[in-house]
Coordinates of C-alpha atoms in Angstrom, one line a residue:
M1 CA 72.6 -164.3 -13.6
R2 CA 74.7 -162.1 -11.3
I3 CA 73.7 -159.0 -13.3
L4 CA 70.0 -160.0 -13.0
R5 CA 70.4 -160.4 -9.2
E6 CA 72.0 -156.9 -9.0
L7 CA 69.3 -155.4 -11.1
R8 CA 66.4 -157.1 -9.2
P9 CA 66.1 -154.4 -6.5
A10 CA 65.8 -151.7 -9.2
G11 CA 63.2 -153.9 -11.0
L12 CA 61.2 -154.4 -7.9
A13 CA 61.2 -150.6 -7.2
A14 CA 60.1 -149.8 -10.8
A15 CA 57.6 -152.7 -11.1
P16 CA 54.5 -151.1 -9.5
L17 CA 54.4 -148.0 -11.6
T18 CA 55.6 -149.7 -14.8
G19 CA 53.1 -152.5 -14.3
A20 CA 50.3 -150.0 -13.7
I21 CA 51.1 -148.1 -16.9
L22 CA 51.2 -151.3 -19.0
T23 CA 48.1 -152.7 -17.4
L24 CA 46.3 -149.4 -18.0
A25 CA 47.3 -149.6 -21.6
A26 CA 46.0 -153.1 -21.9
G27 CA 42.7 -152.1 -20.4
V28 CA 42.3 -149.2 -22.8
M29 CA 43.2 -151.5 -25.7
L30 CA 40.4 -153.9 -24.8
V31 CA 37.8 -151.2 -24.3
V32 CA 38.6 -149.4 -27.5
S33 CA 38.9 -152.7 -29.4
A34 CA 35.4 -153.6 -28.3
A35 CA 34.0 -150.3 -29.8
T36 CA 35.6 -150.7 -33.2
P37 CA 34.8 -153.0 -36.1
S38 CA 36.4 -156.4 -36.4
V39 CA 38.7 -157.3 -39.3
P40 CA 36.2 -158.8 -41.9
T41 CA 38.3 -161.7 -43.1
R42 CA 39.2 -162.8 -39.5
F43 CA 35.6 -162.4 -38.4
L44 CA 34.3 -164.5 -41.2
L45 CA 36.8 -167.2 -40.4
L46 CA 35.8 -167.1 -36.8
T47 CA 32.1 -167.5 -37.6
E48 CA 33.0 -170.8 -39.3
L49 CA 34.8 -172.1 -36.2
A50 CA 32.8 -170.8 -33.3
P51 CA 29.1 -170.4 -32.5
A52 CA 27.6 -166.8 -32.6
P53 CA 26.6 -166.8 -28.9
L54 CA 30.2 -167.5 -27.9
I55 CA 31.6 -164.8 -30.1
E56 CA 29.1 -162.3 -28.7
A57 CA 29.9 -163.2 -25.1
S58 CA 33.6 -163.0 -25.7
H59 CA 33.2 -159.6 -27.3
F60 CA 31.1 -158.3 -24.4
L61 CA 33.3 -159.8 -21.6
S62 CA 36.6 -158.6 -23.1
S63 CA 35.3 -155.0 -22.9
V64 CA 34.2 -155.4 -19.3
L65 CA 37.6 -157.0 -18.4
G66 CA 39.3 -154.0 -20.1
L67 CA 37.6 -151.8 -17.6
V68 CA 38.6 -154.1 -14.7
L69 CA 42.2 -153.8 -15.8
I70 CA 41.9 -150.0 -15.8
F71 CA 40.9 -150.1 -12.2
L72 CA 43.5 -152.8 -11.3
A73 CA 46.2 -150.6 -12.6
F74 CA 45.4 -148.2 -9.7
G75 CA 45.9 -151.1 -7.3
L76 CA 49.2 -152.1 -8.9
R77 CA 50.5 -148.6 -8.6
A78 CA 49.6 -148.8 -4.9
R79 CA 51.5 -152.1 -4.6
L80 CA 48.5 -154.1 -3.5
D81 CA 49.2 -157.9 -3.5
A82 CA 45.6 -158.6 -4.3
A83 CA 45.8 -156.3 -7.3
W84 CA 48.7 -158.3 -8.7
I85 CA 46.9 -161.6 -8.2
A86 CA 43.7 -160.2 -9.8
T87 CA 45.6 -158.8 -12.7
M88 CA 47.2 -162.1 -13.5
V89 CA 43.8 -163.8 -13.3
V90 CA 42.1 -161.2 -15.5
L91 CA 44.9 -161.4 -18.1
G92 CA 44.6 -165.2 -18.2
V93 CA 40.8 -165.0 -18.8
A94 CA 41.1 -162.2 -21.4
L95 CA 43.8 -164.1 -23.4
P96 CA 41.4 -166.6 -25.1
L97 CA 38.6 -164.0 -25.3
T98 CA 40.7 -161.8 -27.7
L99 CA 40.8 -164.7 -30.0
L100 CA 37.2 -165.7 -29.7
K101 CA 35.9 -162.2 -30.3
G102 CA 37.6 -161.8 -33.7
I103 CA 41.0 -163.6 -33.8
V104 CA 42.8 -160.4 -32.7
W105 CA 46.1 -162.1 -32.2
E106 CA 47.9 -158.8 -31.6
E107 CA 46.0 -158.2 -28.5
T108 CA 46.6 -161.8 -27.4
A109 CA 50.3 -161.4 -27.8
W110 CA 50.2 -158.1 -25.8
L111 CA 48.3 -159.6 -22.9
A112 CA 50.6 -162.7 -22.9
A113 CA 53.7 -160.5 -22.9
L114 CA 52.3 -158.4 -20.0
M115 CA 51.6 -161.6 -18.0
L116 CA 55.2 -162.8 -18.5
A117 CA 56.5 -159.4 -17.5
L118 CA 54.5 -159.1 -14.3
A119 CA 55.0 -162.7 -13.2
P120 CA 58.6 -162.4 -11.7
F121 CA 57.8 -159.3 -9.7
R122 CA 55.3 -160.7 -7.2
A123 CA 57.5 -159.5 -4.4
A124 CA 57.1 -155.8 -5.4
F125 CA 53.4 -155.8 -4.4
I126 CA 53.7 -156.0 -0.6
R127 CA 50.6 -154.3 0.7
E128 CA 48.3 -157.0 2.1
A129 CA 45.0 -155.2 1.5
R130 CA 41.9 -156.6 -0.1
L131 CA 40.7 -155.1 -3.4
S132 CA 37.6 -154.1 -1.6
R133 CA 39.7 -151.7 0.5
M134 CA 41.5 -150.2 -2.5
E135 CA 41.1 -146.4 -2.6
I136 CA 39.9 -145.1 -6.0
T137 CA 40.2 -141.3 -6.2
P138 CA 37.5 -139.2 -7.8
G139 CA 40.0 -138.2 -10.5
W140 CA 40.6 -141.8 -11.4
L141 CA 36.8 -142.5 -11.7
I142 CA 36.4 -139.4 -13.9
S143 CA 39.2 -140.6 -16.1
A144 CA 37.7 -144.0 -16.5
A145 CA 34.3 -142.5 -17.2
A146 CA 35.9 -140.3 -19.9
L147 CA 37.5 -143.4 -21.4
V148 CA 34.2 -145.3 -21.6
V149 CA 32.4 -142.4 -23.1
G150 CA 35.3 -141.8 -25.6
A151 CA 35.2 -145.5 -26.6
G152 CA 31.4 -145.3 -27.1
L153 CA 31.8 -142.2 -29.3
L154 CA 34.5 -144.0 -31.3
G155 CA 32.2 -146.9 -31.8
L156 CA 29.3 -144.7 -33.0
W157 CA 31.7 -142.9 -35.4
S158 CA 33.0 -146.3 -36.7
F159 CA 29.5 -147.4 -37.6
E160 CA 27.9 -144.1 -38.6
N161 CA 27.5 -145.3 -42.2
A162 CA 25.9 -148.6 -41.3
D163 CA 22.6 -149.2 -43.0
Y164 CA 20.0 -151.0 -40.9
G165 CA 16.9 -150.1 -42.8
H166 CA 16.4 -153.4 -44.4
R167 CA 17.1 -155.4 -41.2
S168 CA 15.0 -156.1 -38.2
W169 CA 16.2 -154.8 -34.8
I170 CA 16.5 -158.4 -33.5
S171 CA 19.0 -159.4 -36.2
V172 CA 21.0 -156.2 -35.7
M173 CA 21.3 -156.9 -32.0
V174 CA 22.3 -160.5 -32.5
E175 CA 24.6 -160.5 -35.6
D176 CA 26.0 -157.1 -36.4
D177 CA 29.3 -155.6 -35.3
A178 CA 27.5 -152.3 -34.5
A179 CA 25.2 -154.0 -32.1
R180 CA 28.1 -155.8 -30.4
A181 CA 30.0 -152.5 -30.0
I182 CA 27.0 -150.8 -28.5
R183 CA 26.4 -153.7 -26.1
A184 CA 30.1 -153.7 -25.1
W185 CA 29.9 -149.9 -24.4
I186 CA 26.8 -150.2 -22.3
G187 CA 28.3 -153.1 -20.4
A188 CA 31.4 -151.2 -19.6
A189 CA 29.4 -148.1 -18.6
L190 CA 27.2 -150.2 -16.3
A191 CA 30.2 -151.8 -14.7
L192 CA 31.7 -148.4 -14.1
I193 CA 28.5 -147.0 -12.5
G194 CA 28.1 -150.1 -10.3
F195 CA 31.7 -149.9 -9.2
G196 CA 31.5 -146.2 -8.4
I197 CA 28.4 -146.7 -6.3
W198 CA 30.0 -149.6 -4.5
R199 CA 33.1 -147.5 -3.8
L200 CA 30.9 -144.8 -2.1
F201 CA 30.0 -147.3 0.6
A202 CA 33.3 -149.2 0.9
S203 CA 35.8 -147.9 3.5
A204 CA 39.3 -148.8 4.7
A205 CA 39.7 -151.5 7.2
T206 CA 39.7 -150.0 10.7
P207 CA 41.7 -151.3 13.8
R208 CA 39.9 -151.7 17.1
V209 CA 39.0 -148.7 19.3
V210 CA 40.5 -149.0 22.8
T211 CA 37.9 -148.4 25.4
P212 CA 38.3 -147.9 29.2
D213 CA 37.4 -151.6 29.7
D214 CA 40.4 -152.8 27.6
Q215 CA 43.7 -153.9 29.1
D216 CA 45.5 -151.5 26.8
F217 CA 43.8 -148.5 28.5
K218 CA 45.8 -149.2 31.7
Q219 CA 49.0 -149.0 29.6
V220 CA 47.9 -145.7 28.1
R221 CA 47.4 -144.3 31.6
A222 CA 50.8 -145.5 32.7
I223 CA 52.5 -143.9 29.7
L224 CA 50.8 -140.6 30.2
A225 CA 51.9 -140.5 33.8
S226 CA 55.6 -141.1 33.1
A227 CA 56.1 -139.8 29.5
Q228 CA 59.2 -137.7 28.5
A229 CA 57.4 -136.3 25.4
V230 CA 53.9 -135.3 26.3
E231 CA 51.5 -132.4 25.8
P232 CA 48.4 -131.5 27.9
S233 CA 46.2 -132.5 24.9
S234 CA 47.8 -136.0 25.0
N235 CA 45.2 -136.7 27.7
L236 CA 42.6 -137.0 24.9
A237 CA 43.9 -140.6 24.8
L238 CA 41.6 -141.3 27.7
L239 CA 38.5 -140.3 25.9
G240 CA 37.8 -143.8 24.7
D241 CA 37.4 -143.1 21.0
K242 CA 41.0 -143.6 19.8
R243 CA 43.1 -146.4 18.3
F244 CA 46.6 -146.9 19.4
I245 CA 50.0 -148.1 18.1
F246 CA 52.4 -149.0 21.0
S247 CA 56.2 -149.1 20.7
Q248 CA 58.1 -152.3 21.2
S249 CA 59.2 -151.2 24.7
G250 CA 55.6 -150.5 25.7
Q251 CA 56.6 -147.0 26.9
S252 CA 55.2 -144.9 24.0
F253 CA 52.1 -144.8 21.9
L254 CA 50.6 -143.0 19.0
M255 CA 46.8 -142.4 19.0
F256 CA 44.7 -141.9 15.9
G257 CA 41.1 -141.8 14.7
V258 CA 39.6 -143.3 11.6
R259 CA 36.9 -141.8 9.4
G260 CA 36.3 -143.5 6.0
R261 CA 39.8 -143.8 4.4
S262 CA 41.3 -141.1 6.6
W263 CA 43.6 -142.2 9.4
I264 CA 44.4 -139.1 11.5
A265 CA 47.0 -139.2 14.2
L266 CA 46.3 -136.7 17.0
G267 CA 49.6 -135.0 17.8
A268 CA 53.0 -136.5 18.0
P269 CA 53.7 -139.8 19.7
V270 CA 53.6 -139.8 23.5
G271 CA 56.3 -141.4 25.7
R272 CA 60.0 -141.7 25.0
R273 CA 61.5 -139.2 22.6
D274 CA 63.8 -141.8 20.9
E275 CA 60.7 -143.9 19.9
R276 CA 58.7 -141.1 18.2
L277 CA 60.1 -141.5 14.6
E278 CA 59.7 -145.3 14.7
L279 CA 56.0 -145.0 15.8
L280 CA 55.3 -142.5 13.0
W281 CA 56.8 -144.8 10.4
R282 CA 54.8 -147.7 11.7
F283 CA 51.6 -145.5 11.5
R284 CA 52.3 -144.6 7.9
E285 CA 53.1 -148.2 7.0
M286 CA 50.1 -149.6 8.7
A287 CA 47.8 -147.0 7.0
D288 CA 49.5 -147.9 3.7
A289 CA 48.9 -151.6 4.3
H290 CA 45.2 -150.9 4.7
A291 CA 45.0 -148.6 1.6
A292 CA 44.2 -145.7 4.0
R293 CA 45.0 -142.0 3.8
P294 CA 47.3 -141.1 6.8
G295 CA 47.7 -137.6 8.4
V296 CA 49.0 -136.1 11.6
Y297 CA 46.9 -133.3 13.1
A298 CA 47.9 -130.5 15.4
L299 CA 51.7 -130.8 15.3
G300 CA 53.9 -128.3 16.9
A301 CA 57.0 -126.8 15.3
E302 CA 59.3 -129.1 17.4
D303 CA 57.5 -132.1 15.8
L304 CA 58.2 -131.2 12.2
P305 CA 61.6 -132.9 11.7
E306 CA 60.1 -136.4 12.3
V307 CA 57.2 -135.9 9.8
V308 CA 59.6 -134.4 7.2
E309 CA 61.5 -137.7 7.5
L310 CA 58.3 -139.5 6.4
G311 CA 58.1 -137.3 3.3
F312 CA 54.9 -135.6 4.4
S313 CA 53.7 -132.3 3.2
L314 CA 52.8 -129.7 5.8
Q315 CA 50.0 -127.1 6.2
K316 CA 49.6 -124.6 9.0
I317 CA 46.1 -124.8 10.4
G318 CA 46.2 -122.3 13.2
E319 CA 48.1 -121.1 16.3
A320 CA 48.0 -122.2 19.9
A321 CA 48.0 -119.7 22.8
I322 CA 50.4 -120.4 25.6
V323 CA 50.7 -118.2 28.7
P324 CA 54.0 -118.4 30.7
L325 CA 52.9 -118.5 34.3
E326 CA 56.1 -116.9 35.8
T327 CA 55.5 -113.6 34.1
F328 CA 51.7 -113.4 34.1
S329 CA 50.0 -110.9 36.4
V330 CA 46.5 -109.2 36.6
E331 CA 48.1 -106.0 37.9
G332 CA 48.7 -102.9 35.7
R333 CA 46.5 -100.8 33.5
K334 CA 46.6 -103.2 30.6
R335 CA 44.9 -105.9 32.6
G336 CA 42.4 -103.6 34.2
N337 CA 39.3 -105.2 32.6
L338 CA 40.4 -108.7 33.5
R339 CA 41.2 -107.6 37.1
R340 CA 37.8 -106.0 37.5
A341 CA 35.9 -109.0 36.1
W342 CA 37.8 -111.3 38.4
R343 CA 37.1 -109.2 41.5
K344 CA 33.4 -108.6 40.6
A345 CA 32.8 -112.4 40.3
G346 CA 34.4 -112.8 43.8
E347 CA 32.3 -110.1 45.2
E348 CA 29.2 -111.9 43.9
G349 CA 30.1 -115.0 45.9
A350 CA 32.3 -117.0 43.5
T351 CA 34.8 -119.3 45.1
F352 CA 37.4 -121.6 43.4
E353 CA 38.8 -125.0 44.2
V354 CA 40.3 -128.0 42.4
L355 CA 39.0 -131.5 43.2
A356 CA 41.3 -134.5 42.9
P357 CA 40.0 -137.3 40.6
A358 CA 39.1 -139.4 43.7
D359 CA 36.8 -136.6 44.9
V360 CA 34.9 -136.1 41.6
P361 CA 32.3 -139.0 41.7
P362 CA 30.2 -137.4 44.5
V363 CA 29.6 -134.2 42.4
L364 CA 29.1 -135.9 39.0
D365 CA 25.3 -135.5 39.1
E366 CA 25.7 -131.7 39.6
L367 CA 28.3 -131.5 36.8
Q368 CA 26.0 -133.4 34.5
V369 CA 23.2 -130.9 35.0
I370 CA 25.6 -128.0 34.3
S371 CA 27.0 -129.7 31.2
D372 CA 23.5 -130.3 29.8
Q373 CA 22.5 -126.7 30.3
W374 CA 25.7 -125.5 28.6
L375 CA 25.2 -127.9 25.6
D376 CA 21.6 -126.6 25.1
A377 CA 22.9 -123.1 24.7
H378 CA 25.8 -123.9 22.3
A379 CA 25.9 -125.3 18.7
G380 CA 27.2 -128.6 17.6
G381 CA 26.5 -130.9 20.6
E382 CA 29.0 -133.0 22.4
K383 CA 32.5 -133.1 20.9
S384 CA 35.0 -135.9 20.5
F385 CA 38.5 -136.8 19.0
T386 CA 40.2 -133.3 19.3
M387 CA 38.0 -132.2 22.2
G388 CA 36.7 -134.1 25.2
G389 CA 33.0 -134.8 25.8
F390 CA 31.1 -135.2 29.0
T391 CA 31.1 -138.9 29.9
R392 CA 31.4 -139.9 33.5
A393 CA 34.3 -142.2 32.9
Y394 CA 36.3 -139.5 31.1
V395 CA 35.5 -136.7 33.5
S396 CA 36.5 -138.8 36.4
E397 CA 40.0 -139.3 35.0
F398 CA 41.1 -135.7 35.8
P399 CA 41.3 -133.1 38.5
I400 CA 38.4 -130.7 38.1
A401 CA 38.3 -127.0 38.8
I402 CA 35.1 -126.0 40.5
V403 CA 33.5 -122.5 40.8
R404 CA 30.8 -122.2 43.5
Q405 CA 28.5 -119.3 44.1
Y406 CA 27.3 -119.2 47.7
G407 CA 28.2 -122.8 48.0
R408 CA 26.4 -124.0 44.8
I409 CA 28.5 -125.3 41.8
V410 CA 27.9 -123.0 38.8
A411 CA 30.9 -123.8 36.6
F412 CA 33.6 -126.4 36.2
A413 CA 36.6 -127.3 34.0
T414 CA 38.4 -130.6 33.5
L415 CA 42.2 -130.1 33.8
W416 CA 44.8 -131.7 31.5
T417 CA 47.9 -132.1 33.6
T418 CA 51.4 -133.5 32.7
G419 CA 53.8 -135.5 34.8
S420 CA 56.7 -133.2 33.8
R421 CA 54.7 -130.1 34.9
S422 CA 55.9 -128.3 31.8
A423 CA 52.4 -127.1 31.0
F424 CA 48.8 -127.8 31.8
S425 CA 45.5 -126.9 30.1
M426 CA 41.8 -127.5 30.4
D427 CA 39.4 -129.4 28.3
L428 CA 35.7 -129.0 29.2
M429 CA 34.8 -125.6 30.5
R430 CA 31.1 -125.4 31.3
Y431 CA 28.8 -123.2 33.4
S432 CA 25.1 -123.2 34.4
D433 CA 22.5 -120.6 33.5
A434 CA 22.9 -119.3 37.1
A435 CA 26.6 -118.5 36.7
P436 CA 27.6 -114.8 36.9
K437 CA 28.9 -112.9 33.9
N438 CA 32.6 -113.0 33.1
I439 CA 32.8 -116.4 34.8
M440 CA 35.3 -117.6 32.2
D441 CA 37.8 -114.8 33.1
Y442 CA 37.4 -115.6 36.8
L443 CA 38.1 -119.2 36.2
F444 CA 41.1 -118.6 33.9
I445 CA 42.8 -116.2 36.4
E446 CA 42.2 -118.6 39.3
L447 CA 43.5 -121.5 37.2
I448 CA 46.7 -119.6 36.3
A449 CA 47.3 -118.9 40.0
W450 CA 46.7 -122.5 40.9
G451 CA 49.0 -123.8 38.1
R452 CA 51.8 -121.4 39.3
A453 CA 51.4 -122.7 42.9
Q454 CA 51.6 -126.3 41.6
G455 CA 54.9 -125.7 39.8
Y456 CA 53.7 -125.6 36.2
Q457 CA 55.6 -123.5 33.8
A458 CA 52.8 -122.6 31.3
F459 CA 49.1 -122.6 30.8
E460 CA 47.8 -123.6 27.3
F461 CA 44.7 -121.9 26.1
G462 CA 44.2 -124.2 23.1
M463 CA 44.3 -123.4 19.4
A464 CA 42.8 -120.5 17.4
P465 CA 41.8 -122.2 14.1
L466 CA 43.2 -120.6 10.9
A467 CA 45.0 -117.9 12.9
G468 CA 48.3 -116.7 11.6
L469 CA 47.9 -117.9 7.9
E470 CA 49.3 -115.6 5.2
D471 CA 47.5 -114.3 2.1
R472 CA 50.5 -113.6 -0.1
P473 CA 51.0 -114.3 -3.8
F474 CA 53.4 -117.1 -3.2
A475 CA 51.7 -118.6 -0.1
P476 CA 50.1 -122.1 -0.5
I477 CA 46.6 -122.0 -1.8
M478 CA 45.3 -123.6 1.5
S479 CA 46.9 -120.8 3.5
R480 CA 45.2 -118.2 1.3
V481 CA 41.8 -119.8 1.5
G482 CA 42.3 -120.3 5.2
R483 CA 43.1 -116.6 5.6
L484 CA 40.0 -115.6 3.7
L485 CA 37.8 -117.9 5.9
F486 CA 39.5 -116.3 9.0
E487 CA 38.6 -112.8 7.8
R488 CA 35.2 -113.5 6.2
G489 CA 33.8 -116.6 7.8
E490 CA 32.5 -115.3 11.1
E491 CA 29.0 -116.8 10.3
I492 CA 30.6 -120.2 10.1
Y493 CA 32.8 -120.0 13.2
N494 CA 33.9 -117.1 15.5
F495 CA 37.5 -117.3 14.3
Q496 CA 38.6 -113.8 15.1
G497 CA 36.6 -113.7 18.3
V498 CA 38.5 -116.7 19.7
R499 CA 41.8 -115.1 18.7
R500 CA 40.8 -111.7 20.3
Y501 CA 39.6 -113.3 23.5
K502 CA 42.8 -115.2 24.1
D503 CA 44.9 -112.2 23.2
K504 CA 43.7 -110.6 26.4
Y505 CA 46.1 -112.8 28.3
D506 CA 49.1 -111.8 26.1
P507 CA 50.0 -115.4 25.2
L508 CA 52.8 -116.7 23.1
W509 CA 51.3 -117.8 19.8
Q510 CA 52.8 -121.1 18.5
P511 CA 51.9 -122.5 15.1
R512 CA 50.1 -125.8 14.6
Y513 CA 50.3 -128.0 11.5
L514 CA 48.7 -130.8 9.6
A515 CA 50.9 -133.3 7.9
A516 CA 49.9 -135.5 5.0
P517 CA 51.6 -137.6 2.3
H518 CA 50.3 -135.3 -0.5
K519 CA 49.0 -131.7 -0.7
W520 CA 45.8 -132.8 -2.3
A521 CA 45.0 -135.0 0.8
I522 CA 45.1 -132.1 3.3
P523 CA 41.6 -130.7 2.6
L524 CA 40.1 -134.2 2.9
L525 CA 42.0 -134.8 6.2
L526 CA 40.9 -131.5 7.6
A527 CA 37.3 -132.2 6.7
D528 CA 37.4 -135.7 8.3
A529 CA 39.1 -134.3 11.4
G530 CA 36.3 -131.8 11.8
L531 CA 33.7 -134.5 11.3
L532 CA 35.4 -136.8 13.8
S533 CA 35.5 -133.9 16.4
S534 CA 31.9 -132.9 15.8
G535 CA 30.3 -136.4 15.7
G536 CA 29.6 -136.3 12.0
M537 CA 27.1 -134.2 10.0
A538 CA 24.4 -134.7 12.7
G539 CA 26.6 -133.0 15.3
L540 CA 27.5 -130.1 13.0
A541 CA 23.8 -129.5 12.3
K542 CA 22.7 -129.3 15.9
R543 CA 21.7 -125.7 16.7
P544 CA 21.5 -124.1 20.2
R545 CA 18.6 -122.5 22.0
K546 CA 18.8 -118.8 21.6
T547 CA 20.4 -117.0 24.6
E548 CA 22.3 -113.8 25.1
P549 CA 26.1 -114.4 25.0
R550 CA 27.9 -113.6 28.3
A551 CA 30.2 -110.6 28.4
G552 CA 33.7 -111.6 27.2
E553 CA 32.6 -115.1 26.0
P554 CA 34.2 -116.1 22.7
V555 CA 31.0 -117.3 20.9
G556 CA 31.5 -120.5 19.0
A557 CA 34.3 -121.9 21.1
E558 CA 34.3 -124.1 24.2
T559 CA 37.3 -122.3 25.7

């Protein structure tokens, strides 16, 4: 008994994968058995003991239950408690059916042994997720489909010499082994098709979104104001489209979005540095409990040790531009174009000021008009998740940089500030049709001067997607594909234009990463992050009205 107790932890660790393999084998056995002839002597004995309809039903149902076991094997491997319960139920139902379909006692013994083997390891299946939330990968569906097709071909080969010429089709369908094999094959195929269609519409359970009306929103504001570990982009927590995990102390949070089965954390946890790793672990465990696919988007190099602790794979997705304020200057020959654009805008009547959040409500109507004009001229519509959108509640949360021309507001930018004043950035940057050319350069230079006066150390320009990826023989395939898109995908997005525009300010380029449990999940998470940010396919499909791009404007980017 002592030896068994000492071996129990190892058994619990091995039970999910081992149970999945054995259950998969049992499912394959039932599907293949349904597609092959019965042992004649056993079948004749069975016909004397049981009515034909019961035999036919048992044969058909055992094949369908075989397919069910194949899918449940996936749930066992994922340690779903519901999969363990369902497997035990299916095995209990399949046991008598293997006898009633043709006295196949070998199958009965195998299923009984599997039930006894799985019974002591209930504690190994700890994920409290419903089977309806179980993620079935496309590869698993294809494998199951191949199995069903293969079993059907095996059945056709087994009965290829059957002679039905002297029999009516009704008698063949009711009495012959061949008819039963075909029915079993069709039943399993229909079950597979139905399950596949259902899985297309099923999605992982989603926690509640925290909106500005929730009590938790006040806690988010308080953490942002006093956080030790915080980035300017952490202010996206106030957008009202995020879910949150809070630390036990209530002084840190991790924000994430959900699309389908993808749970995507936006950046590292915000708050106390000593609570970051614990929040990341909780995020992964919570996603795992909901059978979801976790990922962490837009991580900096300093965040990588924590996600490596989680066993995540990493992929570089671009580079962020950061301008040190202490050394930046518009003087000198190199900055001549910037200096001339800035001065020309001033000569044309442009003036700059920053409004405190309390002073924003009186000008919201003017800002709304400018925002609508800007959206009409740009593709994609209003953004979310990784970029802010113009909603009155969100815009009113921040200081706003205003550019006026002869007293009339022609451009604005919402500012992301941090309590530590290590860096600041801007989110929305929009201008009206009446704004002068090079208005963005004017605004950026004024913002840099304002940030330096306020004691900030750096100005973040945001990320240049796919910048800095390497196309080398030993580089990851995602990096090589990303580099190809960066060089050849200008019709999709102005990748190189965004990088060139920000290069005018001589920024420091810092890498940004996406972390995921598996390499194969990275493309799926990237696609879902893009759709979350764009408002789905409808947002991506929105086209702008045709206008001439302003001089110096990085077409395709908000900033």
